[in-house]
XYZ file of C-alpha atoms in Angstrom:
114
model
C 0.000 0.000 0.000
C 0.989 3.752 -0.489
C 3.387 5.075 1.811
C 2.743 8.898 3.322
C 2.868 11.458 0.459
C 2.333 15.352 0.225
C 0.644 16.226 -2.521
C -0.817 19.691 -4.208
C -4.855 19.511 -5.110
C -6.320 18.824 -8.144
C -9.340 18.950 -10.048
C -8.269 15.542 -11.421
C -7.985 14.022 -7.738
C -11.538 13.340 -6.793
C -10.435 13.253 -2.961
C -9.009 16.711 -2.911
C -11.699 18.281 -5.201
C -13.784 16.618 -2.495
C -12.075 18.320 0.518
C -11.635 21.185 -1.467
C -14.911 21.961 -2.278
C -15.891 20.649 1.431
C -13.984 23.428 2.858
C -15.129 26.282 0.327
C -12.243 26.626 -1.771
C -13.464 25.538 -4.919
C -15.726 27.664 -6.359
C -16.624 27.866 -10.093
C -14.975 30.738 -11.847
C -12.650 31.490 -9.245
C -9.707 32.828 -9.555
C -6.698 30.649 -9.881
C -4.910 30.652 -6.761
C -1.078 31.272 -6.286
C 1.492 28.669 -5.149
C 1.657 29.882 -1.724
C -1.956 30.042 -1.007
C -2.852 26.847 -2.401
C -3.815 24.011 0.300
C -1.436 20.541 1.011
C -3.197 17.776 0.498
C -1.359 14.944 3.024
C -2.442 11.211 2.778
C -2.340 8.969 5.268
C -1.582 5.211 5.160
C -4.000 2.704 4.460
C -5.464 0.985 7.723
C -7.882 -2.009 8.168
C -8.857 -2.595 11.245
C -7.365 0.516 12.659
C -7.208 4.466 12.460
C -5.698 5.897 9.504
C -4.254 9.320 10.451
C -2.768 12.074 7.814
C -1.051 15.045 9.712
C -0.232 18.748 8.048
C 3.025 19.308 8.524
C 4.760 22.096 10.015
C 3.717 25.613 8.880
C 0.241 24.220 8.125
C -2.955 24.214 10.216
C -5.918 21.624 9.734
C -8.560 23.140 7.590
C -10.734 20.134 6.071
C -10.487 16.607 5.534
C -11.699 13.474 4.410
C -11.080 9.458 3.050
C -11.468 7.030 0.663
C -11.888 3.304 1.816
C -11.876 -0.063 0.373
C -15.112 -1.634 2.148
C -15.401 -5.504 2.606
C -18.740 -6.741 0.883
C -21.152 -9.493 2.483
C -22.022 -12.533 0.408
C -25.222 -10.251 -0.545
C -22.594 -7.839 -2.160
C -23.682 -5.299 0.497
C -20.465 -3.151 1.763
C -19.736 -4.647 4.969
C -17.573 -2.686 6.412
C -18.391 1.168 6.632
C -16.578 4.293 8.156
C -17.512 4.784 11.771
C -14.846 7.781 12.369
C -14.104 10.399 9.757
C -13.094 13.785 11.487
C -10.448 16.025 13.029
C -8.672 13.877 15.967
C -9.490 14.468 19.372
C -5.776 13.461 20.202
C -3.477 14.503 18.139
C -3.271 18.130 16.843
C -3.744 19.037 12.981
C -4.672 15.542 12.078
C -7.609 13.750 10.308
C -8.324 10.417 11.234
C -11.108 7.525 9.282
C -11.630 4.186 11.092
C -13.093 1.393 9.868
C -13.211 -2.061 11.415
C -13.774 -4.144 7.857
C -12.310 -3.271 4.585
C -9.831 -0.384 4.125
C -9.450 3.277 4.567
C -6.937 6.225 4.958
C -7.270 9.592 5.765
C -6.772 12.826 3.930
C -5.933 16.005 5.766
C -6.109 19.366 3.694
C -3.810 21.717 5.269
C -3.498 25.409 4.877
C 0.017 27.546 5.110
C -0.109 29.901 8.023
């Protein structure tokens, strides 16, 4: 699976546009922004069973987030195994953080430069 990566946004990463547009950045007909003021996407490693947790790193603050997930199916071909955490962590400071207890998941965090 993926290691951690920092990656720019977009509109070609349906994650980020997600996060992007879930934070109120991506607006139709905006203007295009400039390097410094667009947001860090980081990605956090795949988990099954456990949290997956994607940090911004220094000089960033936690502005939005999100995850994409792999979900077990039952022999119906119903997903078995849905997200029952996707939100800021409540221990660990600038961080996102999906759980799942079945299937996949990581975490994105989108990050914004001070």
């Amino acid at each position: 699976m993926p290691k951690n990566r920092r990656t720019r946004p977009s509109l070609s990463r349906g994650a980020a546009l997600c996060c992007l547009l879930a934070a109120g950045l991506g607006a139709a007909g905006a203007a295009p922004a400039l390097a410094d003021d667009v947001p860090v996407v980081v990605t956090g490693k795949w988990a099954t069973g456990a949290p997956s947790e994607a940090t911004c790193p220094k000089g960033t603050e936690l502005v939005g987030g999100g995850y994409e997930s792999e979900p077990t199916a039952r022999p119906d071909g119903a997903p078995a195994g849905p997200v029952d955490m996707n939100a800021p962590s409540s221990r660990v400071p600038n961080t996102w953080v999906v759980r799942t207890y079945t299937g996949s998941a990581r975490a994105y965090a989108l990050c914004e430069r001070d």
